[in-house]
Amino acid sequence: MKVIALAGGVGGAKLANGLAQLLQPEDFSVIVNTGDDFVYSGLFISPDLDTVSYTLAGINDPKNGWGIAGDTHTVLDSLKKIGHPVWFTLGDRDFATHIERTRLISSGLLLSEVTRILTKRLGVAHQIIPMTDQSVRTQVNTEKNGTLAFQEYFVKYQYQPVVTHITFSGIEDARLSEAGVEKLEQADLVVFCPSNPFVSIDPILAIQGVREILHHKTVIAVSPLIGGKTIKGPAAKMMQELGYQPNSFTIANYYKDLIQGILIDSRDVEEEEAIRQCGIISLATDILIPDVIAQKRLAQEVIKFGKNLLLRNR
Ligand code: FO1
């Protein structure tokens, strides 16, 4: 069975890591959101691509989920001392990734080619694919702070501004990367990772042609919410601000034209009936995956659930 995951940052990386532990590189790849990308001090930063890459390489910082474990901050501290504005934490080894990515992009390579080179150098066997080689930038429109670039909203303002709507600048001209088209078309099972639906999965789904491919696939999602709260990040807060009830039923309903199944947490078992009434099959299990053992266990359940749905769809 060939599986492809759609992922954002930390939550997505964790499930992708579990799947990568169980499936061979030819049977599993990940398409990653690049709407969070930005240029910081002239460097091309791809936070979600790096979070997924570092996690699959086993070098991610286990406390934050992003960045590299044990990284030092000499460059950042020195920048601060000489007056450089510092609102985004970059470790020294992480800086090396951004410098090299920027060099390779400036030499004319596509982001997907650069990602292939960088992940290979990290020893990642599975393919990590940026959603597009074109520039798409997530813009968060807020009640009091106007339009913010995603990292400004997320890191500089600590996702405190109230969100009114979200847009993906450049999306009209974006195309799924070549590797993305190939892997998505080959896939038997597509998994939406437990990532923020509005700012991690939606940018991927907004790319021309993606929804059309998915309409012919068996697709399952893993909820990013437990007991109405986000495991990490602003998904629940955003849902409330955008007029949704923050729960796993809302997630199922939000994806209902694309998914056939959803994994929710056992603590949300009472939402199963409402999910069933949307025509979606649910599986209630433990979806909290803080470590590799838990990531592998959930990935096993995802694969088994997906196989059952594939058999039903035949
Ligand atoms: N998240 C933060 O909350 N604060 C940071 O300073 C920060 C730095 C950072 C550096 C590199 C990287 O790859 C990710 C980083 N993140 C940071 C995480 C990132 O902003 C978010 O995880 C994603 O963009 C949302 O998926």
mmCIF file of C-alpha atoms and ligand atoms in Angstrom:
data_model
loop_
_atom_site.group_PDB
_atom_site.id
_atom_site.type_symbol
_atom_site.label_atom_id
_atom_site.label_comp_id
_atom_site.label_asym_id
_atom_site.label_seq_id
_atom_site.Cartn_x
_atom_site.Cartn_y
_atom_site.Cartn_z
ATOM 1 C CA MET A 1 0.000 0.000 0.000
ATOM 2 C CA LYS A 2 1.349 3.423 -0.969
ATOM 3 C CA VAL A 3 0.651 6.173 1.540
ATOM 4 C CA ILE A 4 1.082 9.920 1.290
ATOM 5 C CA ALA A 5 0.636 12.340 4.175
ATOM 6 C CA LEU A 6 -0.237 16.035 4.019
ATOM 7 C CA ALA A 7 1.435 17.841 6.883
ATOM 8 C CA GLY A 8 2.176 21.163 8.506
ATOM 9 C CA GLY A 9 4.672 21.624 11.332
ATOM 10 C CA VAL A 10 5.068 19.883 14.672
ATOM 11 C CA GLY A 11 1.876 17.741 14.851
ATOM 12 C CA GLY A 12 2.192 16.712 11.218
ATOM 13 C CA ALA A 13 5.860 15.862 11.624
ATOM 14 C CA LYS A 14 5.101 13.531 14.540
ATOM 15 C CA LEU A 15 2.586 11.396 12.658
ATOM 16 C CA ALA A 16 4.736 11.484 9.515
ATOM 17 C CA ASN A 17 7.607 10.176 11.630
ATOM 18 C CA GLY A 18 5.484 7.282 12.929
ATOM 19 C CA LEU A 19 4.471 6.378 9.360
ATOM 20 C CA ALA A 20 8.087 6.625 8.189
ATOM 21 C CA GLN A 21 9.094 4.157 10.925
ATOM 22 C CA LEU A 22 6.676 1.576 9.515
ATOM 23 C CA LEU A 23 6.658 2.114 5.752
ATOM 24 C CA GLN A 24 9.478 1.783 3.225
ATOM 25 C CA PRO A 25 10.671 4.967 1.445
ATOM 26 C CA GLU A 26 9.041 3.806 -1.813
ATOM 27 C CA ASP A 27 5.708 3.395 0.000
ATOM 28 C CA PHE A 28 5.554 6.599 2.016
ATOM 29 C CA SER A 29 6.174 10.286 1.365
ATOM 30 C CA VAL A 30 4.978 13.587 2.808
ATOM 31 C CA ILE A 31 3.710 16.737 1.125
ATOM 32 C CA VAL A 32 4.455 19.695 3.382
ATOM 33 C CA ASN A 33 2.853 23.130 3.703
ATOM 34 C CA THR A 34 5.102 25.991 2.566
ATOM 35 C CA GLY A 35 2.642 28.833 3.258
ATOM 36 C CA ASP A 36 4.587 29.563 6.483
ATOM 37 C CA ASP A 37 7.833 30.179 4.569
ATOM 38 C CA PHE A 38 9.393 33.608 4.779
ATOM 39 C CA VAL A 39 12.599 35.513 4.301
ATOM 40 C CA TYR A 40 14.362 36.486 7.527
ATOM 41 C CA SER A 41 17.439 38.615 7.231
ATOM 42 C CA GLY A 42 17.900 37.560 3.633
ATOM 43 C CA LEU A 43 17.627 33.857 4.463
ATOM 44 C CA PHE A 44 14.974 31.598 2.966
ATOM 45 C CA ILE A 45 13.239 29.892 5.915
ATOM 46 C CA SER A 46 10.891 26.916 5.444
ATOM 47 C CA PRO A 47 9.753 26.138 9.004
ATOM 48 C CA ASP A 48 7.413 23.226 8.257
ATOM 49 C CA LEU A 49 9.783 21.565 5.779
ATOM 50 C CA ASP A 50 12.550 21.789 8.385
ATOM 51 C CA THR A 51 10.358 20.527 11.222
ATOM 52 C CA VAL A 52 9.347 17.470 9.178
ATOM 53 C CA SER A 53 12.925 16.924 7.932
ATOM 54 C CA TYR A 54 14.550 17.243 11.376
ATOM 55 C CA THR A 55 11.891 14.978 12.918
ATOM 56 C CA LEU A 56 12.353 12.247 10.310
ATOM 57 C CA ALA A 57 16.123 12.611 10.706
ATOM 58 C CA GLY A 58 15.664 12.151 14.485
ATOM 59 C CA ILE A 59 17.438 15.431 15.323
ATOM 60 C CA ASN A 60 14.488 17.693 16.154
ATOM 61 C CA ASP A 61 14.325 19.521 19.468
ATOM 62 C CA PRO A 62 11.935 17.341 21.513
ATOM 63 C CA LYS A 63 10.854 20.267 23.731
ATOM 64 C CA ASN A 64 9.705 22.725 21.033
ATOM 65 C CA GLY A 65 9.122 20.194 18.276
ATOM 66 C CA TRP A 66 10.858 22.591 15.824
ATOM 67 C CA GLY A 67 14.564 23.372 15.549
ATOM 68 C CA ILE A 68 17.476 21.044 16.272
ATOM 69 C CA ALA A 69 18.038 19.253 19.602
ATOM 70 C CA GLY A 70 20.851 20.793 21.665
ATOM 71 C CA ASP A 71 21.355 23.676 19.210
ATOM 72 C CA THR A 72 23.272 26.717 20.469
ATOM 73 C CA HIS A 73 22.370 30.360 19.822
ATOM 74 C CA THR A 74 25.683 32.158 19.387
ATOM 75 C CA VAL A 75 24.738 33.774 16.065
ATOM 76 C CA LEU A 76 21.359 34.970 17.325
ATOM 77 C CA ASP A 77 22.863 36.380 20.545
ATOM 78 C CA SER A 78 25.528 38.204 18.540
ATOM 79 C CA LEU A 79 22.916 39.584 16.134
ATOM 80 C CA LYS A 80 20.913 40.869 19.112
ATOM 81 C CA LYS A 81 24.026 42.571 20.523
ATOM 82 C CA ILE A 82 24.665 44.487 17.300
ATOM 83 C CA GLY A 83 21.057 45.661 17.061
ATOM 84 C CA HIS A 84 19.505 43.177 14.631
ATOM 85 C CA PRO A 85 15.778 42.783 15.353
ATOM 86 C CA VAL A 86 15.308 39.319 16.858
ATOM 87 C CA TRP A 87 11.820 37.904 17.222
ATOM 88 C CA PHE A 88 12.360 34.496 15.594
ATOM 89 C CA THR A 89 14.577 31.960 17.358
ATOM 90 C CA LEU A 90 17.143 30.360 15.089
ATOM 91 C CA GLY A 91 19.782 28.009 16.444
ATOM 92 C CA ASP A 92 23.314 27.936 15.025
ATOM 93 C CA ARG A 93 22.928 24.579 13.280
ATOM 94 C CA ASP A 94 19.490 25.619 12.035
ATOM 95 C CA PHE A 95 21.107 28.777 10.591
ATOM 96 C CA ALA A 96 23.365 26.495 8.544
ATOM 97 C CA THR A 97 20.297 24.895 6.931
ATOM 98 C CA HIS A 98 18.875 28.306 5.991
ATOM 99 C CA ILE A 99 22.196 29.563 4.621
ATOM 100 C CA GLU A 100 22.597 26.444 2.481
ATOM 101 C CA ARG A 101 18.943 26.485 1.337
ATOM 102 C CA THR A 102 19.320 30.145 0.351
ATOM 103 C CA ARG A 103 22.553 29.386 -1.547
ATOM 104 C CA LEU A 104 20.956 26.509 -3.458
ATOM 105 C CA ILE A 105 17.786 28.486 -4.265
ATOM 106 C CA SER A 106 19.915 31.435 -5.419
ATOM 107 C CA SER A 107 21.830 29.073 -7.714
ATOM 108 C CA GLY A 108 18.552 28.437 -9.541
ATOM 109 C CA LEU A 109 17.311 25.178 -8.022
ATOM 110 C CA LEU A 110 13.642 24.628 -7.223
ATOM 111 C CA LEU A 111 12.561 24.321 -3.583
ATOM 112 C CA SER A 112 11.675 20.653 -4.180
ATOM 113 C CA GLU A 113 15.188 19.974 -5.551
ATOM 114 C CA VAL A 114 16.775 21.839 -2.641
ATOM 115 C CA THR A 115 14.625 19.894 -0.158
ATOM 116 C CA ARG A 116 15.671 16.608 -1.762
ATOM 117 C CA ILE A 117 19.350 17.592 -1.406
ATOM 118 C CA LEU A 118 19.034 18.805 2.192
ATOM 119 C CA THR A 119 17.007 15.809 3.403
ATOM 120 C CA LYS A 120 19.448 13.410 1.734
ATOM 121 C CA ARG A 121 22.317 15.121 3.563
ATOM 122 C CA LEU A 122 20.364 14.652 6.831
ATOM 123 C CA GLY A 123 20.038 10.941 6.044
ATOM 124 C CA VAL A 124 16.250 11.028 5.552
ATOM 125 C CA ALA A 125 15.284 8.181 3.227
ATOM 126 C CA HIS A 126 11.622 9.105 2.748
ATOM 127 C CA GLN A 127 10.685 11.816 0.305
ATOM 128 C CA ILE A 128 9.673 15.143 1.820
ATOM 129 C CA ILE A 129 7.973 17.253 -0.811
ATOM 130 C CA PRO A 130 7.200 20.973 -0.580
ATOM 131 C CA MET A 131 3.580 21.531 -1.662
ATOM 132 C CA THR A 132 4.736 23.812 -4.453
ATOM 133 C CA ASP A 133 7.861 25.299 -5.998
ATOM 134 C CA GLN A 134 6.118 28.647 -6.375
ATOM 135 C CA SER A 135 5.844 31.224 -3.617
ATOM 136 C CA VAL A 136 2.640 30.956 -1.575
ATOM 137 C CA ARG A 137 2.425 33.054 1.583
ATOM 138 C CA THR A 138 -0.241 32.581 4.238
ATOM 139 C CA GLN A 139 -1.637 35.932 5.375
ATOM 140 C CA VAL A 140 -3.580 36.133 8.594
ATOM 141 C CA ASN A 141 -6.106 38.946 8.614
ATOM 142 C CA THR A 142 -6.823 40.129 12.136
ATOM 143 C CA GLU A 143 -9.368 42.334 13.883
ATOM 144 C CA LYS A 144 -6.939 44.877 15.350
ATOM 145 C CA ASN A 145 -3.518 44.218 13.826
ATOM 146 C CA GLY A 146 -4.419 44.257 10.135
ATOM 147 C CA THR A 147 -2.918 41.670 7.789
ATOM 148 C CA LEU A 148 0.002 39.726 9.238
ATOM 149 C CA ALA A 149 2.440 37.412 7.470
ATOM 150 C CA PHE A 150 2.046 33.972 9.065
ATOM 151 C CA GLN A 151 5.243 33.985 11.144
ATOM 152 C CA GLU A 152 4.506 37.505 12.378
ATOM 153 C CA TYR A 153 1.098 36.310 13.577
ATOM 154 C CA PHE A 154 2.450 33.057 14.996
ATOM 155 C CA VAL A 155 5.791 34.009 16.532
ATOM 156 C CA LYS A 156 6.000 37.823 16.803
ATOM 157 C CA TYR A 157 2.409 38.210 18.078
ATOM 158 C CA GLN A 158 2.235 34.726 19.697
ATOM 159 C CA TYR A 159 -1.113 34.131 17.872
ATOM 160 C CA GLN A 160 -2.904 36.559 20.183
ATOM 161 C CA PRO A 161 -4.610 38.771 17.529
ATOM 162 C CA VAL A 162 -8.190 37.752 16.725
ATOM 163 C CA VAL A 163 -8.341 36.223 13.237
ATOM 164 C CA THR A 164 -11.027 37.358 10.784
ATOM 165 C CA HIS A 165 -9.926 35.423 7.697
ATOM 166 C CA ILE A 166 -6.945 33.745 6.102
ATOM 167 C CA THR A 167 -5.637 34.126 2.575
ATOM 168 C CA PHE A 168 -2.865 32.435 0.600
ATOM 169 C CA SER A 169 -1.068 35.028 -1.446
ATOM 170 C CA GLY A 170 0.249 33.612 -4.746
ATOM 171 C CA ILE A 171 -2.008 30.549 -4.659
ATOM 172 C CA GLU A 172 -3.523 31.249 -8.117
ATOM 173 C CA ASP A 173 -0.139 30.746 -9.777
ATOM 174 C CA ALA A 174 0.979 27.844 -7.606
ATOM 175 C CA ARG A 175 1.161 24.317 -8.972
ATOM 176 C CA LEU A 176 1.696 21.107 -7.039
ATOM 177 C CA SER A 177 5.354 20.210 -7.381
ATOM 178 C CA GLU A 178 6.168 17.491 -9.928
ATOM 179 C CA ALA A 179 7.076 14.988 -7.216
ATOM 180 C CA GLY A 180 3.881 15.908 -5.395
ATOM 181 C CA VAL A 181 1.718 15.118 -8.434
ATOM 182 C CA GLU A 182 3.517 11.801 -8.987
ATOM 183 C CA LYS A 183 3.289 10.626 -5.357
ATOM 184 C CA LEU A 184 -0.292 11.821 -4.887
ATOM 185 C CA GLU A 185 -1.451 10.087 -8.048
ATOM 186 C CA GLN A 186 0.303 6.835 -7.058
ATOM 187 C CA ALA A 187 -1.057 6.861 -3.499
ATOM 188 C CA ASP A 188 -3.593 4.283 -2.318
ATOM 189 C CA LEU A 189 -4.155 6.128 0.933
ATOM 190 C CA VAL A 190 -3.908 9.849 1.714
ATOM 191 C CA VAL A 191 -3.548 10.932 5.352
ATOM 192 C CA PHE A 192 -4.269 14.456 6.599
ATOM 193 C CA CYS A 193 -1.949 14.739 9.592
ATOM 194 C CA PRO A 194 -3.110 16.295 12.888
ATOM 195 C CA SER A 195 -2.139 19.739 11.632
ATOM 196 C CA ASN A 196 -4.052 23.020 11.701
ATOM 197 C CA PRO A 197 -6.772 22.718 8.997
ATOM 198 C CA PHE A 198 -6.799 26.461 8.179
ATOM 199 C CA VAL A 199 -3.102 27.262 7.921
ATOM 200 C CA SER A 200 -1.382 23.892 7.378
ATOM 201 C CA ILE A 201 -3.682 21.620 5.351
ATOM 202 C CA ASP A 202 -5.819 24.257 3.549
ATOM 203 C CA PRO A 203 -2.838 25.827 1.713
ATOM 204 C CA ILE A 204 -2.061 22.402 0.214
ATOM 205 C CA LEU A 205 -5.727 21.779 -0.665
ATOM 206 C CA ALA A 206 -5.956 25.250 -2.235
ATOM 207 C CA ILE A 207 -3.389 24.400 -4.908
ATOM 208 C CA GLN A 208 -4.991 23.919 -8.285
ATOM 209 C CA GLY A 209 -5.805 20.276 -9.016
ATOM 210 C CA VAL A 210 -5.178 18.841 -5.539
ATOM 211 C CA ARG A 211 -8.834 18.453 -4.551
ATOM 212 C CA GLU A 212 -9.580 16.847 -7.936
ATOM 213 C CA ILE A 213 -6.906 14.169 -7.359
ATOM 214 C CA LEU A 214 -8.130 13.600 -3.781
ATOM 215 C CA HIS A 215 -11.726 13.037 -4.970
ATOM 216 C CA HIS A 216 -10.461 9.766 -6.513
ATOM 217 C CA LYS A 217 -8.563 8.627 -3.405
ATOM 218 C CA THR A 218 -9.198 7.027 -0.053
ATOM 219 C CA VAL A 219 -8.504 9.872 2.359
ATOM 220 C CA ILE A 220 -8.414 9.862 6.159
ATOM 221 C CA ALA A 221 -7.674 12.604 8.663
ATOM 222 C CA VAL A 222 -6.307 12.573 12.176
ATOM 223 C CA SER A 223 -7.902 15.245 14.358
ATOM 224 C CA PRO A 224 -5.548 17.871 15.793
ATOM 225 C CA LEU A 225 -7.917 18.421 18.764
ATOM 226 C CA ILE A 226 -8.442 16.580 22.032
ATOM 227 C CA GLY A 227 -11.342 17.605 24.254
ATOM 228 C CA GLY A 228 -11.827 20.762 22.183
ATOM 229 C CA LYS A 229 -8.235 21.872 22.770
ATOM 230 C CA THR A 230 -5.303 21.947 20.384
ATOM 231 C CA ILE A 231 -2.392 19.706 21.218
ATOM 232 C CA LYS A 232 -0.066 22.521 20.107
ATOM 233 C CA GLY A 233 -0.644 25.854 18.372
ATOM 234 C CA PRO A 234 -3.631 28.072 17.641
ATOM 235 C CA ALA A 235 -6.072 25.717 15.839
ATOM 236 C CA ALA A 236 -8.762 25.719 18.572
ATOM 237 C CA LYS A 237 -8.472 29.479 19.150
ATOM 238 C CA MET A 238 -8.660 30.142 15.385
ATOM 239 C CA MET A 239 -11.692 27.859 15.035
ATOM 240 C CA GLN A 240 -13.556 29.832 17.676
ATOM 241 C CA GLU A 241 -12.613 33.165 16.102
ATOM 242 C CA LEU A 242 -13.682 31.951 12.658
ATOM 243 C CA GLY A 243 -17.081 30.851 14.003
ATOM 244 C CA TYR A 244 -16.540 27.104 14.413
ATOM 245 C CA GLN A 245 -17.002 24.948 17.524
ATOM 246 C CA PRO A 246 -13.513 23.675 18.348
ATOM 247 C CA ASN A 247 -13.993 19.907 18.334
ATOM 248 C CA SER A 248 -13.201 16.842 16.238
ATOM 249 C CA PHE A 249 -16.688 16.752 14.727
ATOM 250 C CA THR A 250 -16.006 20.214 13.258
ATOM 251 C CA ILE A 251 -12.741 18.898 11.803
ATOM 252 C CA ALA A 252 -14.567 15.932 10.214
ATOM 253 C CA ASN A 253 -17.313 18.200 8.896
ATOM 254 C CA TYR A 254 -14.749 20.706 7.552
ATOM 255 C CA TYR A 255 -13.051 17.985 5.476
ATOM 256 C CA LYS A 256 -16.244 16.078 4.664
ATOM 257 C CA ASP A 257 -16.138 16.433 0.881
ATOM 258 C CA LEU A 258 -12.681 14.837 0.857
ATOM 259 C CA ILE A 259 -12.337 12.292 3.687
ATOM 260 C CA GLN A 260 -13.949 8.930 4.254
ATOM 261 C CA GLY A 261 -12.545 8.383 7.734
ATOM 262 C CA ILE A 262 -11.168 10.224 10.755
ATOM 263 C CA LEU A 263 -9.213 9.211 13.846
ATOM 264 C CA ILE A 264 -10.308 11.128 16.917
ATOM 265 C CA ASP A 265 -9.251 10.848 20.537
ATOM 266 C CA SER A 266 -10.982 8.340 22.853
ATOM 267 C CA ARG A 267 -11.880 11.287 25.089
ATOM 268 C CA ASP A 268 -14.092 12.605 22.249
ATOM 269 C CA VAL A 269 -15.963 9.360 21.683
ATOM 270 C CA GLU A 270 -19.337 11.129 22.163
ATOM 271 C CA GLU A 271 -18.681 13.020 18.881
ATOM 272 C CA GLU A 272 -18.689 9.785 16.871
ATOM 273 C CA GLU A 273 -22.453 9.739 16.209
ATOM 274 C CA ALA A 274 -22.440 13.264 14.724
ATOM 275 C CA ILE A 275 -19.401 12.334 12.609
ATOM 276 C CA ARG A 276 -21.181 9.187 11.379
ATOM 277 C CA GLN A 277 -24.152 11.327 10.355
ATOM 278 C CA CYS A 278 -21.792 13.283 8.061
ATOM 279 C CA GLY A 279 -21.127 9.977 6.278
ATOM 280 C CA ILE A 280 -17.633 9.680 7.773
ATOM 281 C CA ILE A 281 -16.328 6.614 9.597
ATOM 282 C CA SER A 282 -14.498 7.380 12.813
ATOM 283 C CA LEU A 283 -12.035 5.532 14.995
ATOM 284 C CA ALA A 284 -11.600 6.691 18.586
ATOM 285 C CA THR A 285 -8.123 6.015 19.961
ATOM 286 C CA ASP A 286 -5.278 7.755 21.793
ATOM 287 C CA ILE A 287 -4.107 10.447 19.367
ATOM 288 C CA LEU A 288 -1.607 12.108 21.724
ATOM 289 C CA ILE A 289 1.809 11.204 20.290
ATOM 290 C CA PRO A 290 4.577 12.867 22.280
ATOM 291 C CA ASP A 291 7.286 10.267 21.588
ATOM 292 C CA VAL A 292 8.405 7.915 18.837
ATOM 293 C CA ILE A 293 6.743 4.870 20.463
ATOM 294 C CA ALA A 294 3.374 6.661 20.519
ATOM 295 C CA GLN A 295 3.944 7.994 16.981
ATOM 296 C CA LYS A 296 4.553 4.466 15.723
ATOM 297 C CA ARG A 297 1.525 3.089 17.559
ATOM 298 C CA LEU A 298 -0.804 5.742 16.080
ATOM 299 C CA ALA A 299 0.745 5.249 12.632
ATOM 300 C CA GLN A 300 -0.020 1.510 12.932
ATOM 301 C CA GLU A 301 -3.664 2.343 13.676
ATOM 302 C CA VAL A 302 -3.788 4.817 10.779
ATOM 303 C CA ILE A 303 -2.497 2.160 8.361
ATOM 304 C CA LYS A 304 -4.925 -0.511 9.636
ATOM 305 C CA PHE A 305 -7.886 1.918 9.521
ATOM 306 C CA GLY A 306 -6.867 3.038 6.033
ATOM 307 C CA LYS A 307 -6.567 -0.566 4.794
ATOM 308 C CA ASN A 308 -10.090 -1.321 6.067
ATOM 309 C CA LEU A 309 -11.486 1.731 4.292
ATOM 310 C CA LEU A 310 -9.667 0.772 1.093
ATOM 311 C CA LEU A 311 -11.294 -2.672 1.215
ATOM 312 C CA ARG A 312 -14.733 -1.076 1.721
ATOM 313 C CA ASN A 313 -14.175 1.323 -1.199
ATOM 314 C CA ARG A 314 -13.302 -1.469 -3.618
HETATM 315 N N1 FO1 B 1 8.016 28.872 16.643
HETATM 316 C C1 FO1 B 1 7.904 29.731 17.676
HETATM 317 O O1 FO1 B 1 6.876 29.756 18.337
HETATM 318 N N2 FO1 B 1 8.938 30.607 17.966
HETATM 319 C C2 FO1 B 1 10.091 30.626 17.254
HETATM 320 O O2 FO1 B 1 10.984 31.429 17.543
HETATM 321 C C3 FO1 B 1 10.223 29.677 16.175
HETATM 322 C C4 FO1 B 1 11.395 29.583 15.442
HETATM 323 C C5 FO1 B 1 11.503 28.603 14.451
HETATM 324 C C6 FO1 B 1 12.698 28.452 13.750
HETATM 325 C C7 FO1 B 1 12.821 27.493 12.768
HETATM 326 C C8 FO1 B 1 11.738 26.657 12.487
HETATM 327 O O3 FO1 B 1 11.877 25.724 11.535
HETATM 328 C C9 FO1 B 1 10.554 26.785 13.172
HETATM 329 C C10 FO1 B 1 10.408 27.760 14.170
HETATM 330 N N3 FO1 B 1 9.226 27.909 14.886
HETATM 331 C C11 FO1 B 1 9.131 28.808 15.906
HETATM 332 C C12 FO1 B 1 8.091 27.106 14.572
HETATM 333 C C13 FO1 B 1 7.245 27.675 13.424
HETATM 334 O O4 FO1 B 1 7.030 29.026 13.504
HETATM 335 C C14 FO1 B 1 5.873 26.984 13.437
HETATM 336 O O5 FO1 B 1 5.952 25.689 13.948
HETATM 337 C C15 FO1 B 1 5.276 26.740 12.101
HETATM 338 O O6 FO1 B 1 5.505 27.642 11.118
HETATM 339 C C16 FO1 B 1 3.783 26.406 12.253
HETATM 340 O O7 FO1 B 1 3.601 25.180 11.677
#
